[in-house]
Tab-separated table of C-alpha atoms in Angstrom:
chain	number	residue	atom	x	y	z
A	3	MET	CA	174.607	205.955	-116.838
A	4	THR	CA	174.762	208.982	-114.551
A	5	ALA	CA	177.872	209.796	-112.570
A	6	SER	CA	176.163	209.035	-109.241
A	7	VAL	CA	175.025	205.583	-110.422
A	8	ALA	CA	178.489	204.854	-111.799
A	9	SER	CA	179.981	206.053	-108.521
A	10	ALA	CA	177.646	203.831	-106.488
A	11	ASP	CA	178.524	200.819	-108.644
A	12	SER	CA	182.225	201.573	-108.265
A	13	VAL	CA	181.854	201.872	-104.477
A	14	ALA	CA	179.911	198.591	-104.290
A	15	ARG	CA	182.571	196.810	-106.366
A	16	GLY	CA	185.347	198.416	-104.309
A	17	ALA	CA	183.706	197.444	-100.994
A	18	ALA	CA	183.198	193.872	-102.212
A	19	ALA	CA	186.854	193.647	-103.291
A	20	PHE	CA	187.942	195.079	-99.926
A	21	HIS	CA	185.889	192.538	-97.961
A	22	ARG	CA	187.359	189.619	-99.920
A	23	GLY	CA	190.892	190.947	-99.358
A	24	ASP	CA	191.571	192.096	-102.932
A	25	TYR	CA	192.926	195.451	-101.797
A	26	VAL	CA	194.585	196.515	-105.049
A	27	ARG	CA	191.280	196.024	-106.900
A	28	ALA	CA	189.429	197.814	-104.085
A	29	ALA	CA	191.712	200.846	-104.397
A	30	GLN	CA	191.230	200.895	-108.180
A	31	GLU	CA	187.444	200.835	-107.797
A	32	LEU	CA	187.202	203.267	-104.873
A	33	SER	CA	189.630	205.933	-106.117
A	34	PRO	CA	187.412	207.388	-108.894
A	35	ALA	CA	184.426	207.560	-106.521
A	36	ALA	CA	186.606	209.188	-103.850
A	37	ASP	CA	187.774	211.720	-106.462
A	38	ARG	CA	184.068	212.550	-106.921
A	39	ASN	CA	183.761	212.960	-103.114
A	40	ASN	CA	181.651	209.867	-102.471
A	41	ALA	CA	181.656	209.777	-98.656
A	42	ARG	CA	181.661	205.965	-98.337
A	43	ALA	CA	184.505	205.621	-100.840
A	44	LEU	CA	186.469	208.295	-98.982
A	45	GLY	CA	186.105	206.416	-95.688
A	46	LEU	CA	187.070	203.028	-97.103
A	47	LEU	CA	189.999	204.399	-99.084
A	48	GLY	CA	191.134	206.325	-96.004
A	49	PHE	CA	191.147	203.071	-94.039
A	50	MET	CA	193.245	201.463	-96.757
A	51	TYR	CA	195.795	204.299	-96.600
A	52	GLU	CA	195.827	204.257	-92.811
A	53	HIS	CA	196.670	200.555	-92.746
A	54	GLY	CA	198.562	200.154	-96.038
A	55	PHE	CA	196.019	197.792	-97.623
A	56	GLY	CA	196.658	197.812	-101.394
A	57	VAL	CA	198.194	201.288	-101.222
A	58	PRO	CA	201.240	202.684	-99.412
A	59	GLN	CA	200.582	203.386	-95.740
A	60	ALA	CA	200.153	207.150	-95.429
A	61	TYR	CA	198.515	208.706	-92.372
A	62	VAL	CA	198.303	212.182	-93.906
A	63	ALA	CA	196.455	210.818	-96.960
A	64	ALA	CA	194.187	208.783	-94.665
A	65	ALA	CA	193.406	211.885	-92.584
A	66	ASP	CA	192.569	213.888	-95.725
A	67	LEU	CA	190.266	211.166	-97.027
A	68	TYR	CA	188.584	210.658	-93.649
A	69	TYR	CA	188.101	214.408	-93.243
A	70	ARG	CA	186.462	214.723	-96.662
A	71	GLY	CA	184.057	211.883	-95.794
A	72	ALA	CA	183.515	213.091	-92.225
A	73	VAL	CA	182.440	216.604	-93.177
A	74	GLN	CA	179.786	215.031	-95.400
A	75	GLY	CA	178.424	213.106	-92.409
A	76	ASP	CA	179.764	209.597	-93.014
A	77	PRO	CA	179.894	207.967	-89.542
A	78	PHE	CA	182.732	205.565	-90.421
A	79	ALA	CA	184.919	208.411	-91.717
A	80	GLN	CA	184.005	210.503	-88.654
A	81	ALA	CA	184.976	207.715	-86.248
A	82	GLN	CA	188.222	206.952	-88.049
A	83	LEU	CA	189.145	210.646	-88.135
A	84	GLY	CA	188.425	210.817	-84.406
A	85	LEU	CA	190.733	207.870	-83.806
A	86	LEU	CA	193.493	209.560	-85.827
A	87	TYR	CA	193.143	212.676	-83.652
A	88	ASP	CA	193.315	210.449	-80.582
A	89	LYS	CA	196.553	208.838	-81.799
A	90	GLY	CA	198.055	211.879	-83.533
A	91	HIS	CA	198.490	209.956	-86.793
A	92	GLY	CA	198.500	212.268	-89.816
A	93	VAL	CA	196.986	215.072	-87.739
A	94	PRO	CA	198.039	216.802	-84.529
A	95	ASN	CA	197.062	214.892	-81.387
A	96	ASP	CA	193.836	216.563	-80.201
A	97	TYR	CA	191.570	214.739	-77.744
A	98	VAL	CA	188.812	217.365	-77.956
A	99	LEU	CA	188.552	216.934	-81.743
A	100	ALA	CA	188.773	213.167	-81.309
A	101	TYR	CA	185.851	213.365	-78.887
A	102	LYS	CA	183.864	215.585	-81.277
A	103	TRP	CA	184.228	213.272	-84.283
A	104	LEU	CA	183.578	210.104	-82.275
A	105	ASN	CA	180.511	211.693	-80.689
A	106	LEU	CA	179.166	212.623	-84.127
A	107	ALA	CA	179.871	209.120	-85.466
A	108	ALA	CA	177.978	207.542	-82.567
A	109	ALA	CA	175.049	209.913	-83.042
A	110	ARG	CA	174.795	208.963	-86.731
A	111	SER	CA	175.081	205.189	-86.196
A	112	CYS	CA	173.053	202.406	-84.645
A	113	GLY	CA	173.505	198.928	-83.199
A	114	ARG	CA	176.957	197.454	-82.672
A	115	GLN	CA	178.604	200.183	-84.713
A	116	ARG	CA	177.130	202.859	-82.427
A	117	ASP	CA	178.186	200.898	-79.343
A	118	ALA	CA	181.765	200.675	-80.622
A	119	TYR	CA	181.912	204.404	-81.400
A	120	LEU	CA	180.526	205.205	-77.931
A	121	ARG	CA	183.223	203.033	-76.326
A	122	PHE	CA	185.919	204.818	-78.337
A	123	ARG	CA	184.433	208.226	-77.455
A	124	ASP	CA	184.267	207.325	-73.772
A	125	ALA	CA	187.887	206.134	-73.842
A	126	VAL	CA	188.899	209.518	-75.261
A	127	ALA	CA	186.714	211.269	-72.654
A	128	SER	CA	188.732	209.578	-69.905
A	129	LYS	CA	191.708	211.688	-71.082
A	130	LEU	CA	189.753	214.966	-70.902
A	131	SER	CA	188.750	217.389	-68.184
A	132	THR	CA	185.077	218.193	-67.678
A	133	TYR	CA	185.582	221.492	-69.507
A	134	GLU	CA	187.239	219.770	-72.465
A	135	ILE	CA	184.347	217.294	-72.704
A	136	ILE	CA	181.918	220.222	-72.716
A	137	ALA	CA	183.965	221.864	-75.493
A	138	GLY	CA	183.908	218.629	-77.524
A	139	GLN	CA	180.144	218.363	-77.046
A	140	ARG	CA	179.662	221.977	-78.135
A	141	PHE	CA	181.791	221.403	-81.227
A	142	ALA	CA	179.640	218.379	-82.079
A	143	LEU	CA	176.389	220.257	-81.464
A	144	GLY	CA	177.521	223.118	-83.698
A	145	TRP	CA	178.567	220.856	-86.546
A	146	VAL	CA	176.555	220.683	-89.765
A	147	PRO	CA	177.298	218.428	-92.755
A	148	ASP	CA	179.042	220.003	-95.718
A	149	ARG	CA	178.416	218.593	-99.170
A	150	LEU	CA	181.713	219.069	-100.965
A	151	ALA	CA	181.586	220.005	-104.584
A	152	PRO	CA	183.778	217.903	-106.889
A	153	ASP	CA	187.433	218.925	-106.799
A	154	MET	CA	187.020	220.911	-103.549
A	155	HIS	CA	189.638	219.004	-101.601
A	156	LEU	CA	193.312	218.976	-100.927
A	157	THR	CA	195.271	216.584	-103.049
A	158	VAL	CA	197.946	214.678	-101.183
A	159	LYS	CA	200.869	213.876	-103.417
């Protein structure tokens, strides 16, 4: 079995465990895939660290995991990272970066998920000046996905 197939299976098992509330099992399944920079695993594991589901609550770890998924283009990780910037949890409070990541998440989503990300983005926009919104839009327009190579991330201890 190739590493990517094993990673996909691990992510599917981890997501299933997460959705049935077996958070410890979810963390066990998602962690190896996150270590291999699987964007979906990074987003889900980040959510678990943000909220303390099956792992200790740790905003800095959540921000690291979300960032690693976000730079690869995962809309969930992008939206969650944007929300952390909005709240200042694990990262400095930065509404322009929050706007950027939420805008990117909305652009890469559809349906109800897109609608939710647009509502979050618009809520952040209400805290910004016109010039700050333009800056956030420019940051989003200039963004390109980055496929991280294995082990090219910060390890939070």
